[in-house]
Coordinates of C-alpha atoms in Angstrom, one line a residue:
Chain A
M190 CA 76.0 52.9 18.2
D191 CA 74.8 49.4 19.2
A192 CA 76.5 47.8 22.2
K193 CA 76.7 44.6 20.2
T194 CA 78.9 46.2 17.6
F195 CA 81.3 47.7 20.1
D196 CA 84.3 48.0 17.7
A197 CA 86.5 50.6 16.1
K198 CA 85.0 50.3 12.6
S199 CA 81.4 50.6 13.6
L200 CA 82.2 53.7 15.7
L201 CA 84.2 55.3 13.0
D202 CA 81.5 54.6 10.4
T203 CA 78.8 56.0 12.6
L204 CA 80.8 59.2 13.1
F205 CA 81.2 59.5 9.4
D206 CA 77.5 58.8 8.7
K207 CA 76.5 61.4 11.2
S208 CA 78.9 64.0 9.9
I209 CA 80.7 64.2 13.2
L210 CA 84.0 63.2 11.7
F211 CA 85.0 63.7 8.0
K212 CA 87.2 61.4 5.9
T213 CA 90.4 62.9 4.4
G214 CA 91.6 59.7 2.7
V215 CA 94.3 59.1 5.3
D216 CA 93.6 56.8 8.3
G217 CA 93.9 58.7 11.6
L218 CA 93.4 62.1 9.9
Y219 CA 89.9 63.4 10.1
G220 CA 87.9 66.6 9.9
R221 CA 85.8 67.5 12.9
S222 CA 82.2 68.9 13.0
G223 CA 81.3 72.0 14.9
V224 CA 79.5 69.8 17.4
F225 CA 82.6 67.7 18.0
E226 CA 84.6 70.9 18.5
D227 CA 82.1 72.3 20.9
V228 CA 82.4 69.1 23.0
I229 CA 86.2 69.4 23.1
E230 CA 86.0 73.1 24.1
R231 CA 83.5 72.4 26.9
F232 CA 85.6 69.5 28.2
E233 CA 88.7 71.8 28.1
R234 CA 86.8 74.4 30.2
L235 CA 85.9 71.6 32.7
V236 CA 89.6 70.6 33.0
T237 CA 90.6 74.2 33.4
S238 CA 88.0 74.9 36.1
I239 CA 89.0 71.7 38.0
G240 CA 92.6 72.7 37.8
A241 CA 92.0 76.4 38.6
P242 CA 92.7 76.2 42.4
D243 CA 96.3 75.2 41.5
K244 CA 96.9 78.5 39.7
A245 CA 98.9 77.0 36.8
T246 CA 100.7 79.3 34.4
R247 CA 99.3 78.9 30.9
I248 CA 101.7 78.5 28.0
H249 CA 101.1 77.4 24.5
F250 CA 103.3 75.9 21.8
P251 CA 102.5 75.3 18.1
P252 CA 102.1 71.8 16.8
G253 CA 105.8 71.8 15.7
M254 CA 108.9 72.2 17.8
S255 CA 112.7 72.5 17.3
R256 CA 114.2 69.3 15.8
A257 CA 117.3 69.9 18.0
T258 CA 115.1 69.9 21.1
L259 CA 113.5 66.6 20.1
E260 CA 116.9 65.1 19.4
G261 CA 118.1 66.2 22.8
S262 CA 115.0 64.8 24.5
G263 CA 115.8 61.2 23.8
Y264 CA 112.5 60.7 21.9
M265 CA 114.2 59.2 18.9
K266 CA 115.8 56.6 21.1
S267 CA 112.5 55.5 22.7
F268 CA 109.8 56.2 20.1
P269 CA 111.5 56.6 16.7
Q270 CA 108.6 55.0 14.9
L271 CA 106.1 57.7 16.1
A272 CA 108.1 60.9 15.3
G273 CA 107.3 63.2 12.4
C274 CA 110.0 65.4 10.9
V275 CA 109.0 68.2 8.5
H276 CA 110.8 68.2 5.1
S277 CA 110.6 71.0 2.6
F278 CA 111.6 71.6 -1.0
M279 CA 114.6 73.9 -1.0
G280 CA 115.6 73.7 -4.7
G281 CA 115.6 76.2 -7.6
E282 CA 113.6 76.3 -10.8
R283 CA 115.4 73.3 -12.4
E284 CA 114.7 71.1 -9.4
H285 CA 111.1 72.4 -9.3
A286 CA 110.6 71.3 -12.9
Q287 CA 112.0 67.9 -12.0
L288 CA 109.6 67.7 -9.0
L289 CA 106.6 68.5 -11.1
G290 CA 107.7 66.0 -13.7
M291 CA 108.0 63.2 -11.1
M292 CA 104.7 64.1 -9.6
A293 CA 103.0 64.0 -13.0
A294 CA 104.6 60.6 -13.7
G295 CA 103.4 59.2 -10.4
E296 CA 107.0 58.9 -9.1
D297 CA 108.1 59.6 -5.6
W298 CA 109.0 63.3 -5.6
T299 CA 109.4 63.5 -1.8
E300 CA 113.1 62.7 -1.9
L301 CA 113.7 66.1 -3.5
Q302 CA 112.9 67.7 -0.1
Q303 CA 115.3 68.2 2.8
A304 CA 114.7 68.1 6.5
T305 CA 113.8 71.4 8.1
N306 CA 114.6 72.4 11.7
V307 CA 110.9 71.6 12.6
V308 CA 109.5 68.3 13.9
L309 CA 106.0 67.7 15.0
T310 CA 105.3 67.8 18.7
P311 CA 104.8 64.3 20.1
A312 CA 103.4 65.4 23.5
A313 CA 102.3 68.8 24.6
C314 CA 105.0 69.1 27.3
Y315 CA 108.1 68.4 25.1
P316 CA 108.8 72.0 24.2
L317 CA 108.2 73.2 27.7
Y318 CA 111.2 71.8 29.6
P319 CA 114.0 73.7 27.7
T320 CA 111.8 76.9 27.9
V321 CA 111.6 76.5 31.7
A322 CA 115.4 75.7 31.9
A323 CA 116.2 78.9 30.0
R324 CA 114.5 81.0 32.7
G325 CA 117.1 80.1 35.3
P326 CA 116.8 78.2 38.6
V327 CA 113.3 76.7 39.5
P328 CA 111.9 78.4 42.7
D329 CA 111.8 76.2 45.9
D330 CA 108.0 75.6 45.7
G331 CA 108.4 74.5 42.1
V332 CA 106.3 75.5 39.0
L333 CA 103.1 74.4 37.4
F334 CA 102.1 74.9 33.8
E335 CA 98.9 74.3 31.8
L336 CA 99.5 73.4 28.1
S337 CA 97.4 72.5 25.1
S338 CA 98.8 71.4 21.8
Y339 CA 98.1 69.3 18.7
C340 CA 100.4 66.3 18.8
F341 CA 101.5 63.9 16.0
R342 CA 102.2 60.2 16.2
H343 CA 102.8 58.2 13.1
E344 CA 100.6 55.2 13.7
P345 CA 97.9 55.2 11.0
S346 CA 94.9 53.2 12.2
K347 CA 91.2 52.7 11.6
D348 CA 90.6 53.1 15.3
P349 CA 89.2 56.6 15.7
A350 CA 90.8 56.7 19.2
R351 CA 94.2 56.4 17.6
M352 CA 94.5 59.5 15.4
Q353 CA 97.8 60.6 13.9
L354 CA 97.0 64.3 14.8
F355 CA 95.2 64.9 18.0
R356 CA 95.0 67.4 20.8
M357 CA 96.4 66.9 24.3
R358 CA 95.8 69.2 27.2
E359 CA 98.4 68.9 30.0
F360 CA 99.3 70.1 33.4
V361 CA 103.1 69.8 34.1
R362 CA 104.6 70.1 37.6
I363 CA 108.3 70.7 38.1
G364 CA 109.7 70.6 41.6
T365 CA 110.9 68.2 44.2
A366 CA 110.0 64.5 44.1
E367 CA 107.4 65.1 46.9
Q368 CA 105.9 68.1 45.2
V369 CA 105.4 66.4 41.8
C370 CA 104.2 63.1 43.3
A371 CA 101.6 65.0 45.4
F372 CA 100.5 66.8 42.2
R373 CA 100.1 63.5 40.3
E374 CA 98.2 61.9 43.3
S375 CA 95.8 64.8 43.3
W376 CA 95.0 64.4 39.6
L377 CA 94.6 60.7 39.9
E378 CA 91.7 61.5 42.2
R379 CA 90.4 64.6 40.4
G380 CA 90.7 63.0 36.9
K381 CA 88.7 60.0 37.9
A382 CA 86.0 62.1 39.6
M383 CA 85.8 64.3 36.5
I384 CA 85.3 61.4 34.1
E385 CA 82.7 59.9 36.4
S386 CA 80.8 63.2 36.5
L387 CA 80.5 62.7 32.7
D388 CA 78.8 59.4 33.3
L389 CA 81.6 57.4 31.6
P390 CA 82.8 54.0 32.9
C391 CA 86.4 54.1 33.7
E392 CA 89.3 52.5 35.6
V393 CA 92.8 53.6 36.5
D394 CA 95.6 51.2 35.8
L395 CA 99.3 50.9 35.8
A396 CA 100.7 51.4 32.2
N397 CA 103.7 51.7 30.1
D398 CA 104.7 53.7 27.0
P399 CA 105.2 52.0 23.6
F400 CA 109.0 51.9 23.7
F401 CA 110.5 50.7 20.4
G402 CA 112.1 47.4 19.8
R403 CA 113.4 44.6 22.0
G404 CA 115.3 46.9 24.4
G405 CA 112.0 48.8 24.7
K406 CA 110.4 45.8 26.5
M407 CA 112.9 46.2 29.4
M408 CA 112.2 49.9 29.6
A409 CA 108.4 49.2 29.6
N410 CA 108.9 46.7 32.4
N411 CA 111.0 49.1 34.5
Q412 CA 108.4 51.8 34.0
R413 CA 105.7 49.5 35.3
D414 CA 107.8 48.1 38.2
E415 CA 108.4 51.6 39.4
G416 CA 104.8 52.8 39.0
L417 CA 105.8 55.7 36.8
K418 CA 102.8 55.7 34.5
F419 CA 99.1 55.3 35.2
E420 CA 96.3 55.6 32.7
L421 CA 92.6 56.3 33.0
L422 CA 90.9 53.8 30.7
I423 CA 87.5 54.1 29.1
P424 CA 86.0 51.5 26.7
V425 CA 85.7 53.4 23.4
T426 CA 86.3 50.9 20.6
S427 CA 86.7 47.8 22.6
I428 CA 85.6 46.5 26.0
E429 CA 88.5 44.2 26.4
K430 CA 91.1 46.9 25.5
P431 CA 89.8 50.2 26.8
T432 CA 91.3 53.4 25.6
A433 CA 93.8 55.5 27.7
C434 CA 92.0 58.9 27.8
L435 CA 94.0 60.5 30.6
S436 CA 97.6 59.6 31.7
F437 CA 99.5 60.4 34.9
N438 CA 103.2 60.3 34.5
Y439 CA 106.1 60.7 37.0
H440 CA 109.4 61.3 35.1
R441 CA 111.6 61.3 38.2
D442 CA 114.5 63.6 37.3
H443 CA 114.7 62.5 33.6
F444 CA 113.8 65.9 32.2
G445 CA 115.7 67.6 35.0
Q446 CA 118.8 65.8 33.9
T447 CA 118.1 66.2 30.2
W448 CA 117.5 69.9 30.2
G449 CA 119.4 71.0 33.4
L450 CA 116.3 71.9 35.4
K451 CA 117.7 72.8 38.8
F452 CA 116.8 74.5 42.0
A453 CA 119.0 77.5 43.2
D454 CA 121.0 75.1 45.3
G455 CA 122.0 73.1 42.2
S456 CA 119.9 70.0 42.9
L457 CA 118.0 68.5 40.0
C458 CA 114.2 69.0 39.6
H459 CA 111.7 66.1 39.2
S460 CA 108.7 66.4 37.0
A461 CA 105.2 64.9 36.5
C462 CA 102.4 65.5 34.1
V463 CA 98.8 64.7 33.7
G464 CA 97.6 64.6 30.1
F465 CA 94.1 64.7 28.7
G466 CA 93.5 63.1 25.3
L467 CA 90.8 65.5 24.0
E468 CA 89.7 63.6 21.0
R469 CA 89.6 60.4 23.0
V470 CA 87.4 61.9 25.7
A471 CA 85.1 63.4 23.1
L472 CA 84.9 60.0 21.3
A473 CA 84.1 58.3 24.6
L474 CA 81.2 60.7 25.2
F475 CA 79.8 60.1 21.7
R476 CA 80.3 56.3 22.1
H477 CA 78.5 56.1 25.5
H478 CA 75.9 58.8 25.2
G479 CA 75.1 58.6 21.4
P480 CA 75.8 60.8 18.4
E481 CA 73.1 63.4 19.3
V482 CA 74.5 65.7 22.0
E483 CA 71.0 67.0 22.6
A484 CA 70.0 63.5 23.8
W485 CA 72.9 63.1 26.2
P486 CA 72.0 62.7 29.9
A487 CA 71.0 65.9 31.6
S488 CA 73.7 65.6 34.2
V489 CA 76.4 65.2 31.5
R490 CA 75.0 68.2 29.5
D491 CA 74.9 70.2 32.7
T492 CA 78.5 69.4 33.6
L493 CA 79.7 70.4 30.1
W494 CA 77.3 73.2 29.1
G495 CA 76.1 74.3 32.5
N496 CA 78.5 77.2 33.1
Chain B
M196 CA 107.9 99.5 21.9
D197 CA 109.2 102.9 20.7
A198 CA 107.9 104.3 17.5
K199 CA 111.5 105.1 16.5
T200 CA 112.5 101.4 16.5
F201 CA 109.6 100.2 14.5
D202 CA 111.2 97.0 13.2
A203 CA 110.9 93.3 13.4
K204 CA 113.9 92.7 15.7
S205 CA 112.8 95.3 18.4
L206 CA 109.3 93.9 18.4
L207 CA 110.4 90.3 18.7
D208 CA 112.9 91.2 21.5
T209 CA 110.3 93.1 23.4
L210 CA 107.9 90.2 23.2
F211 CA 110.6 87.8 24.4
D212 CA 111.6 90.3 27.2
K213 CA 108.0 90.6 28.4
S214 CA 107.5 86.8 28.2
I215 CA 104.7 87.2 25.7
L216 CA 106.5 84.9 23.2
F217 CA 109.1 82.3 24.1
K218 CA 112.2 81.3 22.0
T219 CA 112.4 77.7 20.8
G220 CA 115.8 78.0 19.0
V221 CA 114.1 78.1 15.6
D222 CA 113.2 81.3 13.8
G223 CA 109.4 81.6 13.3
L224 CA 108.6 79.0 15.9
Y225 CA 107.7 80.4 19.3
G226 CA 105.8 79.6 22.5
R227 CA 102.9 81.9 23.4
S228 CA 102.0 83.2 26.8
G229 CA 98.5 82.8 28.3
V230 CA 97.9 86.5 27.7
F231 CA 98.8 86.1 24.0
E232 CA 96.4 83.1 23.8
D233 CA 93.7 85.1 25.5
V234 CA 94.0 87.9 23.0
I235 CA 93.8 85.3 20.2
E236 CA 90.7 83.7 21.7
R237 CA 88.9 87.0 22.2
F238 CA 89.7 88.1 18.6
E239 CA 88.3 84.7 17.4
R240 CA 85.1 85.4 19.3
L241 CA 84.9 88.8 17.7
V242 CA 85.3 87.3 14.2
T243 CA 82.7 84.6 15.0
S244 CA 80.2 87.2 16.3
I245 CA 80.6 89.5 13.3
G246 CA 80.1 86.5 11.0
A247 CA 77.2 85.0 13.0
P248 CA 74.4 86.5 10.9
D249 CA 75.7 84.5 7.9
K250 CA 75.1 81.2 9.7
A251 CA 78.3 79.5 8.5
T252 CA 78.8 75.7 9.2
R253 CA 81.7 75.2 11.5
I254 CA 84.2 72.5 10.5
H255 CA 87.7 71.9 11.8
F256 CA 90.7 70.1 10.4
P257 CA 94.0 69.2 12.1
P258 CA 97.2 71.0 11.2
G259 CA 98.1 68.1 8.8
M260 CA 96.2 67.0 5.7
S261 CA 96.4 64.2 3.1
R262 CA 99.5 64.5 0.9
A263 CA 97.4 63.3 -2.1
T264 CA 95.0 66.2 -1.6
L265 CA 97.9 68.7 -1.5
E266 CA 99.3 67.2 -4.6
G267 CA 95.9 67.4 -6.3
S268 CA 95.4 71.0 -5.3
G269 CA 98.3 72.3 -7.4
Y270 CA 100.0 73.8 -4.3
M271 CA 103.4 72.2 -5.2
K272 CA 103.2 73.9 -8.6
S273 CA 102.7 77.4 -7.2
F274 CA 104.3 77.3 -3.7
P275 CA 106.7 74.4 -3.5
Q276 CA 109.1 76.3 -1.3
L277 CA 106.5 76.8 1.5
A278 CA 105.1 73.2 1.8
G279 CA 106.0 70.9 4.6
C280 CA 105.8 67.1 4.2
V281 CA 105.9 64.8 7.2
H282 CA 108.6 62.1 7.1
S283 CA 108.8 59.3 9.6
F284 CA 111.2 56.5 10.5
M285 CA 109.9 53.2 9.3
G286 CA 112.8 50.9 9.8
G287 CA 113.6 48.0 12.2
E288 CA 116.0 47.6 15.0
R289 CA 119.1 47.6 12.8
E290 CA 118.1 50.8 11.1
H291 CA 117.3 52.3 14.4
A292 CA 120.8 51.6 15.7
Q293 CA 122.1 53.2 12.6
L294 CA 119.9 56.3 13.2
L295 CA 121.1 56.7 16.8
G296 CA 124.7 56.2 15.7
M297 CA 124.4 59.0 13.1
M298 CA 122.6 61.3 15.6
A299 CA 125.4 60.7 18.2
A300 CA 128.0 61.5 15.6
G301 CA 126.3 64.7 14.5
E302 CA 125.5 63.3 11.1
D303 CA 122.3 63.8 9.1
W304 CA 120.0 61.0 10.2
T305 CA 116.9 62.5 8.6
E306 CA 117.5 60.6 5.4
L307 CA 116.6 57.4 7.2
Q308 CA 113.0 58.6 7.2
Q309 CA 110.4 58.2 4.5
A310 CA 107.6 60.4 3.4
T311 CA 104.2 59.7 5.2
N312 CA 100.8 60.4 3.7
V313 CA 100.6 63.5 5.8
V314 CA 101.6 67.1 4.8
L315 CA 101.2 70.2 6.9
T316 CA 98.2 72.3 6.0
P317 CA 99.3 75.4 4.2
A318 CA 96.0 77.3 4.5
A319 CA 92.9 76.4 6.6
C320 CA 90.6 75.9 3.5
Y321 CA 92.8 73.4 1.6
P322 CA 91.3 70.2 3.2
L323 CA 87.8 71.6 2.9
Y324 CA 87.2 71.5 -0.9
P325 CA 87.4 67.7 -1.4
T326 CA 85.3 67.2 1.8
V327 CA 82.6 69.4 0.3
A328 CA 82.9 67.7 -3.1
A329 CA 82.4 64.2 -1.4
R330 CA 79.0 65.3 -0.2
G331 CA 77.5 65.6 -3.7
P332 CA 76.1 68.6 -5.6
V333 CA 76.3 72.0 -4.0
P334 CA 72.8 73.4 -3.3
D335 CA 71.6 76.4 -5.4
D336 CA 72.2 78.9 -2.7
G337 CA 75.7 77.7 -2.1
V338 CA 77.4 76.8 1.1
L339 CA 79.4 78.7 3.8
F340 CA 82.0 77.3 6.2
E341 CA 83.9 78.6 9.2
L342 CA 87.3 77.1 9.7
S343 CA 90.3 77.5 12.0
S344 CA 93.6 75.7 11.7
Y345 CA 97.2 75.9 12.4
C346 CA 99.1 76.3 9.1
F347 CA 102.7 75.8 8.1
R348 CA 104.8 77.7 5.7
H349 CA 108.5 77.1 5.5
E350 CA 109.9 80.6 5.6
P351 CA 112.1 81.0 8.6
S352 CA 112.3 84.6 9.5
K353 CA 113.1 86.9 12.5
D354 CA 110.0 88.9 11.7
P355 CA 107.5 87.7 14.4
A356 CA 104.7 88.4 11.9
R357 CA 106.1 85.7 9.6
M358 CA 105.9 82.5 11.7
Q359 CA 106.4 79.1 10.3
L360 CA 103.4 77.7 12.3
F361 CA 100.5 80.1 12.8
R362 CA 96.8 80.0 13.1
M363 CA 94.4 81.1 10.4
R364 CA 90.6 81.5 10.8
E365 CA 88.6 81.4 7.6
F366 CA 85.2 81.8 6.2
V367 CA 84.8 80.0 2.8
R368 CA 81.9 80.6 0.5
I369 CA 81.2 78.1 -2.4
G370 CA 78.5 79.0 -4.9
T371 CA 77.9 81.1 -8.0
A372 CA 80.3 83.8 -9.0
E373 CA 77.8 86.4 -7.8
Q374 CA 77.2 84.7 -4.5
V375 CA 80.9 84.3 -3.6
C376 CA 81.8 87.9 -4.8
A377 CA 79.0 89.4 -2.7
F378 CA 80.4 87.4 0.3
R379 CA 83.9 88.7 -0.3
E380 CA 82.6 92.3 -0.8
S381 CA 80.7 92.1 2.5
W382 CA 83.9 91.0 4.4
L383 CA 86.0 93.7 2.8
E384 CA 83.7 96.1 4.6
R385 CA 83.2 94.1 7.8
G386 CA 86.9 93.2 8.1
K387 CA 88.0 96.8 7.9
A388 CA 85.3 98.0 10.3
M389 CA 86.4 95.2 12.7
I390 CA 90.1 96.2 12.7
E391 CA 89.2 99.9 13.1
S392 CA 87.1 99.0 16.1
L393 CA 90.4 97.7 17.6
D394 CA 91.9 101.1 17.1
L395 CA 94.5 99.8 14.6
P396 CA 95.6 101.7 11.5
C397 CA 94.9 99.8 8.4
E398 CA 94.4 99.9 4.6
V399 CA 93.0 97.5 2.1
D400 CA 95.1 96.9 -1.0
L401 CA 95.3 94.7 -4.1
A402 CA 97.8 91.9 -3.5
N403 CA 99.2 88.7 -5.0
D404 CA 100.4 85.4 -3.6
P405 CA 104.1 84.6 -3.5
F406 CA 104.1 82.3 -6.5
F407 CA 107.4 80.4 -7.1
G408 CA 110.0 81.2 -9.7
R409 CA 110.0 83.2 -13.0
G410 CA 106.7 81.7 -14.2
G411 CA 105.2 82.8 -10.8
K412 CA 105.7 86.5 -11.7
M413 CA 103.2 86.1 -14.5
M414 CA 100.7 84.4 -12.3
A415 CA 101.1 87.1 -9.7
N416 CA 100.5 89.8 -12.4
N417 CA 97.4 88.0 -13.6
Q418 CA 96.1 87.7 -10.1
R419 CA 96.5 91.5 -9.6
D420 CA 95.1 92.4 -13.0
E421 CA 92.0 90.4 -12.3
G422 CA 91.6 91.7 -8.7
L423 CA 91.5 88.2 -7.2
K424 CA 93.3 89.0 -4.0
F425 CA 93.0 91.9 -1.5
E426 CA 94.8 92.2 1.8
L427 CA 94.1 94.3 4.9
L428 CA 97.4 95.7 5.9
I429 CA 98.5 96.9 9.3
P430 CA 102.0 98.3 10.2
V431 CA 103.4 95.7 12.6
T432 CA 107.2 95.4 12.0
S433 CA 107.5 98.1 9.3
I434 CA 105.6 101.2 8.3
E435 CA 106.8 101.0 4.7
K436 CA 105.8 97.4 4.4
P437 CA 102.7 96.8 6.5
T438 CA 101.7 93.2 7.3
A439 CA 98.8 91.4 5.7
C440 CA 96.5 90.5 8.6
L441 CA 93.4 89.6 6.7
S442 CA 93.1 88.4 3.1
F443 CA 90.1 88.4 0.8
N444 CA 90.4 85.9 -2.1
Y445 CA 88.3 85.1 -5.1
H446 CA 89.3 81.8 -6.6
R447 CA 86.9 81.9 -9.6
D448 CA 86.2 78.3 -10.4
H449 CA 89.8 77.1 -9.7
F450 CA 88.8 74.8 -6.8
G451 CA 85.5 74.0 -8.5
Q452 CA 87.5 72.6 -11.4
T453 CA 90.2 71.0 -9.3
W454 CA 87.8 69.1 -6.9
G455 CA 84.7 68.8 -9.1
L456 CA 82.6 71.1 -7.0
K457 CA 79.3 71.4 -9.0
F458 CA 75.7 72.4 -8.7
A459 CA 73.0 69.8 -9.4
D460 CA 72.8 71.1 -13.1
G461 CA 76.5 70.2 -13.5
S462 CA 77.8 73.8 -13.7
L463 CA 81.0 74.5 -11.8
C464 CA 81.1 76.3 -8.5
H465 CA 83.1 79.4 -7.8
S466 CA 84.7 80.0 -4.3
A467 CA 86.0 82.8 -2.2
C468 CA 87.5 83.0 1.2
V469 CA 88.4 85.6 3.9
G470 CA 91.3 84.6 6.1
F471 CA 92.3 86.1 9.5
G472 CA 95.9 85.7 10.5
L473 CA 95.4 85.3 14.2
E474 CA 99.0 85.7 15.4
R475 CA 99.4 88.7 13.1
V476 CA 96.4 90.5 14.5
A477 CA 97.5 89.7 18.1
L478 CA 101.0 91.1 17.2
A479 CA 99.4 94.2 15.7
L480 CA 97.5 94.8 19.0
F481 CA 100.6 94.3 21.1
R482 CA 102.6 96.6 18.7
H483 CA 100.2 99.5 18.7
H484 CA 98.7 99.2 22.2
G485 CA 101.7 98.0 24.2
P486 CA 102.8 94.8 25.9
E487 CA 100.5 95.3 28.9
V488 CA 96.9 94.4 27.9
E489 CA 95.6 96.1 31.0
A490 CA 96.9 99.4 29.6
W491 CA 95.2 99.0 26.2
P492 CA 92.6 101.6 25.3
A493 CA 89.3 101.1 27.1
S494 CA 87.4 100.9 23.8
V495 CA 89.7 98.1 22.5
R496 CA 89.4 96.2 25.8
D497 CA 85.7 96.6 25.7
T498 CA 85.5 95.3 22.1
L499 CA 87.6 92.2 23.0
W500 CA 86.6 91.4 26.6
G501 CA 83.3 93.2 26.8
N502 CA 81.0 90.3 26.1

């Protein structure tokens, strides 16, 4: 991976050539080698070990969630273009014959399906909030969860750092504004130190989510003005436009209001999360240290494989 | 979990009560506790260690795959009712306003989406075959892969052993009929010994896939007559109808023909796979050894956590 060809296509081609990623015929949808998976697993262990003193409660959700929950979350208002809804065939034998006939004729058979109650999870923490709300009032010292999930975003791209299906590890803190901001602050520091321990160049910057449409521009500006989102950026497929590999988000009481997350005294909870884009971090490592993990710097190998 | 109430509802309720699984509002779609995840991870390590002498190549695919690949596989012919196709909103601001209006009015907004090129993976090995075919001729001694993937099947159920999104670990052998049948035979033995080492009652039996419709009955009968599918069954939510936790499948040259998997001399490859239903095995362990993993038999704990 030559520094002179620091672009998305050359990185993706190198990863295909070295059998680190595998083509599936769909942009942003790739198979991963055992080596790639090992890097991801080792990085996850690093994240877990750095977060261990906080004693987070681990919880895991599958890559799909309730459609009603996504509808209730406001996601379709802000990011309709990224959501994925699972449709299935629910007909009988006659409709099945029609489906096979359409498929054989190269016609669009997908309209014969209907929406199920399942949508793909857009971020690891979305299924968490109603689960926490169902448990009753949040204790005074708040709660902290560790999550990991495959996430889907419909944005086909030849940039390997923009996959349609990717894994996100997250810590989510729910509590008072002070509690959740202190949590985010601590991860802004720990996250940067962690990435530097992997010998990767990075910077932390103010950021905004890709809100949909013209109205979205105002929401993005508000988000920036209020300092609600920071990203840790690493050059992966571009030096000018580095890739967000970690994000640090303060939701204020948005999810508290949406899902009725309250303390015993009835006051609304705030929340914050730190998200780790696992494929993006792995790609950054391959980009900067080369396709052969055996040849990575000793300090990086020791950080990942040392324990 | 009383032996007298050996049914799906009592198991599911117990798992909810003990915070081992979490409701999402959709049958077959649950959050998992950290303890549940730890059991799954430990069982995966056991599978990997038992399979290690075979030196499988590890490869991983995300929970979605190319729609064209699924169409080419014949899956929609045999199991159209189980497939999940990802639909996304691709409109502009006007259509978005319409979508939000319909959602607010409680109308069905999902028709405003279109099919993407992504479908949910129905079994871990489906994306593998075209990936192997793209590499050129299969070597004379065949190939062996180790896979793990979330899989989707649209069959909402209150039986916790029938989730809509679940994980499947698989070994897939591609080679001559003799090679792949010897592989399957070895796993029929190793799989049974492995489950017995976890102190779970089990039996191996001839089985068939849930082929769709009237024509499917004939396919199911053929599959049984030719001994193409065996399942390792453990009572999980019923003693009369034990749950298939492992399956051992010989595909003859079905995938060889479908994807052009050939040896250098042009002859078609056969294939076989062994699949491990990870949630089902975990549920079997909780069902038989109780909701508190600390109270599981010492031999079982040692098998899972001993190394």
